[in-house]
mmCIF file of C-alpha atoms in Angstrom:
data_model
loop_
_atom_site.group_PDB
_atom_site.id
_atom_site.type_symbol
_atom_site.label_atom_id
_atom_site.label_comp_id
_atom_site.label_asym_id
_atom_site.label_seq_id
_atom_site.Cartn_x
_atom_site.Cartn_y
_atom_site.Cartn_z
ATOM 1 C CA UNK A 5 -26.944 -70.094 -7.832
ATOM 2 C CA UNK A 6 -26.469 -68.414 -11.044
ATOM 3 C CA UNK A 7 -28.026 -65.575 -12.695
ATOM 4 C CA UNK A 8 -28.365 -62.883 -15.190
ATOM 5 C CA UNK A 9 -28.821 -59.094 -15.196
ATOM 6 C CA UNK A 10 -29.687 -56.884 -17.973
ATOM 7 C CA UNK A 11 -30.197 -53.348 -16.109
ATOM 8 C CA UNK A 12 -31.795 -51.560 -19.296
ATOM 9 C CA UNK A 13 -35.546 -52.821 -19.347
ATOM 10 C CA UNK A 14 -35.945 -50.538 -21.980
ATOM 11 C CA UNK A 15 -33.472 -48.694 -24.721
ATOM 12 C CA UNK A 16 -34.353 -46.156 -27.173
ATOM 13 C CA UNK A 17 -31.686 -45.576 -30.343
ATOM 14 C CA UNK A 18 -32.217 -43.862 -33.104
ATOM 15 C CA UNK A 19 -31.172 -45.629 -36.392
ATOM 16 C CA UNK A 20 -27.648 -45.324 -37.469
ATOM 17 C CA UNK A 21 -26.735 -45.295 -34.089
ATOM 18 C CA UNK A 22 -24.685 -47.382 -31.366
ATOM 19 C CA UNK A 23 -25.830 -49.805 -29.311
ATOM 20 C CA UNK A 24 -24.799 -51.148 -26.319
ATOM 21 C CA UNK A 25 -27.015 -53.880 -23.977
ATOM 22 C CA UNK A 26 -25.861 -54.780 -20.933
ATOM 23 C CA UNK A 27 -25.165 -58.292 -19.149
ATOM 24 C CA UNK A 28 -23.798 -58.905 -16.273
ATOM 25 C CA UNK A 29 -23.736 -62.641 -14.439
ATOM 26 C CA UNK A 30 -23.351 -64.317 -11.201
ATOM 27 C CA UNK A 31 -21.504 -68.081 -11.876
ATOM 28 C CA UNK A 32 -19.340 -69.922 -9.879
ATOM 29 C CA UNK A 33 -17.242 -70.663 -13.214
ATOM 30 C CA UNK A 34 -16.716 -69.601 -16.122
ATOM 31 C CA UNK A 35 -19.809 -70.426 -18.080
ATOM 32 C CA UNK A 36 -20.938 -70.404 -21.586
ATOM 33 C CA UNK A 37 -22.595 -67.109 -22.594
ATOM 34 C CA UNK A 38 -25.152 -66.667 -24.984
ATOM 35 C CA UNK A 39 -27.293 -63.744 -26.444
ATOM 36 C CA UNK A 40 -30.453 -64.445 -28.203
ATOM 37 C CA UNK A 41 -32.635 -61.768 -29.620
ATOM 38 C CA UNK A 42 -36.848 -62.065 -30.084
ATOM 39 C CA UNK A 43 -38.420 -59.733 -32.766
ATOM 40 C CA UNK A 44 -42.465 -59.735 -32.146
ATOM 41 C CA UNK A 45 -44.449 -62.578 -32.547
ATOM 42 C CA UNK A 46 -40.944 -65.122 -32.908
ATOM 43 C CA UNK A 47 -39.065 -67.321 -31.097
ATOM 44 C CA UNK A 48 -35.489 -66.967 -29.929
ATOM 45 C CA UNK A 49 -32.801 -66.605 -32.285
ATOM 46 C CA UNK A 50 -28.736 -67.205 -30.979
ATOM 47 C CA UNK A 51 -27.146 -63.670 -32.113
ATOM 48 C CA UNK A 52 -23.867 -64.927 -30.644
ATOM 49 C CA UNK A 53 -21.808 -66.913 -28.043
ATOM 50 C CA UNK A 54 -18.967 -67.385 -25.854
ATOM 51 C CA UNK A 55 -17.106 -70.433 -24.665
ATOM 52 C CA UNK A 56 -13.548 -69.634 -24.501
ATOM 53 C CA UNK A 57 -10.577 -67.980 -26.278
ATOM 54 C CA UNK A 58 -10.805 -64.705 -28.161
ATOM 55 C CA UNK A 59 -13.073 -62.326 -25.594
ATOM 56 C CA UNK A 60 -14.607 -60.337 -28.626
ATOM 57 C CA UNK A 61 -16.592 -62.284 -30.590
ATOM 58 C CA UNK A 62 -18.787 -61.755 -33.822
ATOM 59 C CA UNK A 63 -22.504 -62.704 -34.371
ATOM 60 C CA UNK A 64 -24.991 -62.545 -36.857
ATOM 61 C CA UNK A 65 -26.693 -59.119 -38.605
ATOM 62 C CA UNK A 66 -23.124 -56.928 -37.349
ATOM 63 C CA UNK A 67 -23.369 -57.738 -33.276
ATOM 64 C CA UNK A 68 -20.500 -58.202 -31.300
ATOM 65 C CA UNK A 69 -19.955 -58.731 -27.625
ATOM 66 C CA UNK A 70 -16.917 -58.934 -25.401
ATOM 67 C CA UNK A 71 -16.350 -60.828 -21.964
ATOM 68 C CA UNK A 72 -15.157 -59.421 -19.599
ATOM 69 C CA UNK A 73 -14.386 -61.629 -16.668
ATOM 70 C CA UNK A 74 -13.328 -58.890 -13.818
ATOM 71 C CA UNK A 75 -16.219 -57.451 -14.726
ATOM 72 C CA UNK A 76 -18.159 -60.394 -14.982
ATOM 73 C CA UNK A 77 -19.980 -59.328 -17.955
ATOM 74 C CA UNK A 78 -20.739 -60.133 -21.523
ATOM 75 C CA UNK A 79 -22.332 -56.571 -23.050
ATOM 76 C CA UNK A 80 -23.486 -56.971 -26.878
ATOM 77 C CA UNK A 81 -22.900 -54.265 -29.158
ATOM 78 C CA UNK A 82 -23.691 -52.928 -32.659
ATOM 79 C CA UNK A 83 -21.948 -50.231 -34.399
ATOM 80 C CA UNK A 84 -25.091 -48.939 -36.533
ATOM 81 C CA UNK A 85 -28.398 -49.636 -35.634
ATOM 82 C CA UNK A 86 -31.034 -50.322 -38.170
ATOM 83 C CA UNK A 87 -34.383 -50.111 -38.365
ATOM 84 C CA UNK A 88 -34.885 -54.088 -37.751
ATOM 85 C CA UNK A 89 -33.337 -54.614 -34.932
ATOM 86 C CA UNK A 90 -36.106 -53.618 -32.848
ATOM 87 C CA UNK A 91 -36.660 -56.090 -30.616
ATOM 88 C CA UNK A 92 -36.182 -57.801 -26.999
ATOM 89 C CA UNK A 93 -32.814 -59.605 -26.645
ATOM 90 C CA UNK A 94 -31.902 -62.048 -23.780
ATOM 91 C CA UNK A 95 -28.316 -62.841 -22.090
ATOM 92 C CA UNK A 96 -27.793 -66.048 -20.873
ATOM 93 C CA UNK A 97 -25.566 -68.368 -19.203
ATOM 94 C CA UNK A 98 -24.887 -71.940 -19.255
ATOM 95 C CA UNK A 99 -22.609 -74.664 -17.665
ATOM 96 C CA UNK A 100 -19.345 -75.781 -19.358
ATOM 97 C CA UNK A 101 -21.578 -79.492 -18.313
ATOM 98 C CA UNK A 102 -23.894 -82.285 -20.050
ATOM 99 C CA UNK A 103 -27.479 -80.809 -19.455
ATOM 100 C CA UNK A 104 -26.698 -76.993 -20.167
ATOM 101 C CA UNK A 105 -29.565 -75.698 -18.879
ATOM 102 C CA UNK A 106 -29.830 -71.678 -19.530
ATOM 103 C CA UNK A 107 -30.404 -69.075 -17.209
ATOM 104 C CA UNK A 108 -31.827 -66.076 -18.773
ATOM 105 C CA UNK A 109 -31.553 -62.471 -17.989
ATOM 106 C CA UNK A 110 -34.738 -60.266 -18.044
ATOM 107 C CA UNK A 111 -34.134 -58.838 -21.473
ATOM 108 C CA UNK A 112 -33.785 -55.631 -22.733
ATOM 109 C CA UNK A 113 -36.558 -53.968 -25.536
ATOM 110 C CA UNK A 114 -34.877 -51.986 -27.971
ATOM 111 C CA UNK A 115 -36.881 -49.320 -29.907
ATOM 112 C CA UNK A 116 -35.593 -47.587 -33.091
ATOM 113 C CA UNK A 117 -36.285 -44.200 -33.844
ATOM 114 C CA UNK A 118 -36.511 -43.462 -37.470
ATOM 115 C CA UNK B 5 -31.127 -74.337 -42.467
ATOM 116 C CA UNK B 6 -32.830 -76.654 -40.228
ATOM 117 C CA UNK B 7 -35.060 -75.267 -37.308
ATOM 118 C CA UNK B 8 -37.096 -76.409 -34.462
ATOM 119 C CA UNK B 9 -40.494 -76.147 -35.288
ATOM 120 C CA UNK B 10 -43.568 -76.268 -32.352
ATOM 121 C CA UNK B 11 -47.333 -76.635 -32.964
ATOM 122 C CA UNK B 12 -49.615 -74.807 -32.118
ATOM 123 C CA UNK B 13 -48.751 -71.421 -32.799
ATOM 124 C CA UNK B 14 -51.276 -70.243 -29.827
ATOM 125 C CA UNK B 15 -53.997 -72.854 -27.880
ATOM 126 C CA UNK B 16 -56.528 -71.720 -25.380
ATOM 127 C CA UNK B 17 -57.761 -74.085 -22.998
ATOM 128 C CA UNK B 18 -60.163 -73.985 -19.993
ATOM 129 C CA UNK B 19 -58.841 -74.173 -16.656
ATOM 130 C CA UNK B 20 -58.213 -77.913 -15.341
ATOM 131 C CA UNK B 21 -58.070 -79.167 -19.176
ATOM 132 C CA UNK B 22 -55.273 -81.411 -20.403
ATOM 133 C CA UNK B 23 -52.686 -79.621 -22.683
ATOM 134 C CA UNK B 24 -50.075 -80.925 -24.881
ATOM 135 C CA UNK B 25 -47.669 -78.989 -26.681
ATOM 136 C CA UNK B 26 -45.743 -80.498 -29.999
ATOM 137 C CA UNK B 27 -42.174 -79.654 -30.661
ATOM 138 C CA UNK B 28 -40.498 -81.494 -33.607
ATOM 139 C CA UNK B 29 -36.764 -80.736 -33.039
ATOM 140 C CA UNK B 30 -33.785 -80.575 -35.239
ATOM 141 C CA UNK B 31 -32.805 -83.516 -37.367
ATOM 142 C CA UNK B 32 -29.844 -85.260 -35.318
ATOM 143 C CA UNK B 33 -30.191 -83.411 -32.282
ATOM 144 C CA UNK B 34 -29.772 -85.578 -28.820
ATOM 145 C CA UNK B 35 -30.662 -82.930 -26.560
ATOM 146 C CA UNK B 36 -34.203 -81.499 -25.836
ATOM 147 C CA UNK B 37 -36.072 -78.905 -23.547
ATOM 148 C CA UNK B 38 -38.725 -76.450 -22.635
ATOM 149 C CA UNK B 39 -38.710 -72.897 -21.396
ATOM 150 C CA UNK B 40 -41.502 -70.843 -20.916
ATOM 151 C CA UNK B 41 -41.842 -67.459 -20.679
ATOM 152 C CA UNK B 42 -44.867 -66.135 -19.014
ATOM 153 C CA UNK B 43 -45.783 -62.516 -19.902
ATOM 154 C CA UNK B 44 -43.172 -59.805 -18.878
ATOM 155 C CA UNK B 45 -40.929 -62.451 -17.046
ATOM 156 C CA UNK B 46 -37.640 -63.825 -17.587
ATOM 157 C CA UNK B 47 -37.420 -66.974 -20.102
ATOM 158 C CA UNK B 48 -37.268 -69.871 -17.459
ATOM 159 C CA UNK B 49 -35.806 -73.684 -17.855
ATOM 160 C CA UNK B 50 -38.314 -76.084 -17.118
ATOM 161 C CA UNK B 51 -36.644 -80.160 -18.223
ATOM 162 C CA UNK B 52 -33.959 -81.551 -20.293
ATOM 163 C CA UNK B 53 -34.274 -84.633 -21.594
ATOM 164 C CA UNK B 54 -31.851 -86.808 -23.073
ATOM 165 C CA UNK B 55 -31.460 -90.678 -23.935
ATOM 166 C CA UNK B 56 -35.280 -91.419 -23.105
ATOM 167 C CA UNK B 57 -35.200 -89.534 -19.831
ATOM 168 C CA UNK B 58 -35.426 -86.190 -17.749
ATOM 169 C CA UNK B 59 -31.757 -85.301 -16.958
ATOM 170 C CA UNK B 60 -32.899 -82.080 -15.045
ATOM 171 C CA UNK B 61 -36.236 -80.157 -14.092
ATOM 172 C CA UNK B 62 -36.858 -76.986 -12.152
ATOM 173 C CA UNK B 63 -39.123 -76.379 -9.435
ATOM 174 C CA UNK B 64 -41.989 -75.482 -12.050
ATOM 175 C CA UNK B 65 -41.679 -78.353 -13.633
ATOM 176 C CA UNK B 66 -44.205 -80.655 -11.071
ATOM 177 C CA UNK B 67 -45.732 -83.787 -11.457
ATOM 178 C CA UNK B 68 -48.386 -81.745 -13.647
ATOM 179 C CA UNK B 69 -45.813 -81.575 -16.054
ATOM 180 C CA UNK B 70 -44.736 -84.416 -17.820
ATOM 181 C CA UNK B 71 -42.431 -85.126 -21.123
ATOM 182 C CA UNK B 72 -42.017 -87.603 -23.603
ATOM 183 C CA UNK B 73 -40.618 -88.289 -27.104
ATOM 184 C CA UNK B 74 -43.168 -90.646 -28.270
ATOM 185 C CA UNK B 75 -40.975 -91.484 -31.666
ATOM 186 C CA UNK B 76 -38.172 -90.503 -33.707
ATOM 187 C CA UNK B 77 -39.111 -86.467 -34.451
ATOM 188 C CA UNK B 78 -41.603 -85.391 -31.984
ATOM 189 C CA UNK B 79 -40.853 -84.296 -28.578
ATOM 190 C CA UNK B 80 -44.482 -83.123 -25.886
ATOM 191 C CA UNK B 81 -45.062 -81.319 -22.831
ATOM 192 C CA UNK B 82 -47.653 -82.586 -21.439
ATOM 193 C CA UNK B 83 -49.843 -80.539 -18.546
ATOM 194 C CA UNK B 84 -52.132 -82.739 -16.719
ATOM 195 C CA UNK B 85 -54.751 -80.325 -15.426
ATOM 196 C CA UNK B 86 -54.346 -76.241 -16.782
ATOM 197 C CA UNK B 87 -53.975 -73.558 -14.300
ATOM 198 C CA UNK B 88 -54.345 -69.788 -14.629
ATOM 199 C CA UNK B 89 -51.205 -69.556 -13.833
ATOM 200 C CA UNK B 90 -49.600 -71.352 -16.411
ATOM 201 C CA UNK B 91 -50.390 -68.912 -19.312
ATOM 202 C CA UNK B 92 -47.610 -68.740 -20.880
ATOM 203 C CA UNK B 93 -45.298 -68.762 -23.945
ATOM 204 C CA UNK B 94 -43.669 -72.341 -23.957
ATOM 205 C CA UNK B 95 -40.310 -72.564 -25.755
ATOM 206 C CA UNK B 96 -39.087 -76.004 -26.463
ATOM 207 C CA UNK B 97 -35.250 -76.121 -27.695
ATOM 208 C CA UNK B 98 -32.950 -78.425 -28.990
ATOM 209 C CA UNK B 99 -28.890 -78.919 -28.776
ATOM 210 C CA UNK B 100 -26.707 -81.413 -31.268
ATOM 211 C CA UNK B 101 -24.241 -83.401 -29.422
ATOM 212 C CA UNK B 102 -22.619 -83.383 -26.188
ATOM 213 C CA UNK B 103 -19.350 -81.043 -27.564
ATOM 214 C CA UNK B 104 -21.685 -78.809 -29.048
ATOM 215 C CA UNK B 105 -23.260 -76.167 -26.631
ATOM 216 C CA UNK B 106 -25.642 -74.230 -28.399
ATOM 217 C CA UNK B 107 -29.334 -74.399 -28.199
ATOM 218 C CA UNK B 108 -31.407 -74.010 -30.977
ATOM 219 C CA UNK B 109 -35.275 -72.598 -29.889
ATOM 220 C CA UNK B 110 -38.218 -72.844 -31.657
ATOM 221 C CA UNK B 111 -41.154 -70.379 -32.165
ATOM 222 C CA UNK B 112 -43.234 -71.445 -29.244
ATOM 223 C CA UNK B 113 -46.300 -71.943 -28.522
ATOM 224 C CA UNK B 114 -48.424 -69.105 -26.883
ATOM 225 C CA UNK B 115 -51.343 -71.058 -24.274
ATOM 226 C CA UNK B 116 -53.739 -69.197 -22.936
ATOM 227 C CA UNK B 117 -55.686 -70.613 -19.949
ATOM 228 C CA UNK B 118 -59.271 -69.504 -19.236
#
């Protein structure tokens, strides 16, 4: 069965700062990958995704992540962290399939430290 | 840009009460689900539903549970008789066409069962 890790529960940056989040995932292919981030009180937004070709790809507000299949992960980065992006952001995985249900990881809370 | 939208924004009920929860869901889109999310767990699937029909439910999603999209724009989850334990935050989502992967989620809809 598939699932999702994120290891950090809980991250702490100050702003202007890297980021890095976690995800690593159990498949039995290669599946679509998806980060979505939740700032209080709102739904999920799609920061980025993955379904094939270039490993490093680009999101919205200055995110990237990179697949890594030895490593079976998909970690999400940001060069400079601001102020905003406190919030709780979710890996997940789907199939390459009609349905495309998502698995979701636990998430990870970021908190920004002025 | 278009979004899902869901209504309401938060509903309390009393245990064994009838629920349903509105989701209006992108323009176009032939794809439809619901998540939920129930406080400080992982974001879980709970039905897709495509062409008129579930084309996949988890375990949660019993015969308590039911879907429907009763016209063009609206798409309900419908719980038969409230539990505690189904206090959650209820995400329903959206995706375009079958080459297109993404899901799009809406705000959700916070229920609270007394």
């Amino acid at each position: 069965a598939q699932s999702v890790t994120q290891p950090d529960i809980h991250i702490t940056v100050s702003e202007g700062a890297s980021l890095e989040l976690r995800c690593n995932y159990s498949y039995g292919a290669t599946p679509y990958l998806f980060w979505y981030v939740q700032s209080p009180g709102q739904g999920l937004q799609l920061l980025l995704k993955y379904f094939s070709g270039d490993t490093l790809v680009q999101g919205i507000k200055g995110f990237e992540a990179e697949f890594k299949r030895s490593q079976s992960s998909f970690n999400l980065r940001k060069p400079s962290v601001h102020w905003s992006d406190a919030a709780e952001y979710f890996c997940a995985v789907g199939p390459k399939a009609a349905g495309n249900k998502l698995t979701f990881g636990g998430g990870t809370r970021v908190l920004v430290k002025p | 840009e278009p979004e899902v939208t869901q209504t309401p924004s938060h509903q309390v009920t009393q245990m064994g009460q009838e629920v349903i929860l509105r989701c209006v869901p992108i323009s176009n889109h032939l794809y439809f689900y619901w998540y939920r999310q129930i406080l400080g767990q992982k974001v879980e699937f709970l039905v897709s539903f495509y062409n008129n029909e579930i084309s996949e439910k988890s375990e949660i999603f019993d015969d308590q549970f039911s879907v429907e999209r009763p016209d063009g724009s609206n798409f309900t989850l419908k719980i038969r008789s409230t539990k505690l334990e189904d206090s959650a935050m209820y995400f329903c989502a959206s995706r375009g066409t079958p080459s297109t992967d993404t899901q799009y989620f809406g705000p959700g809809t916070r229920l609270t069962v007394l």
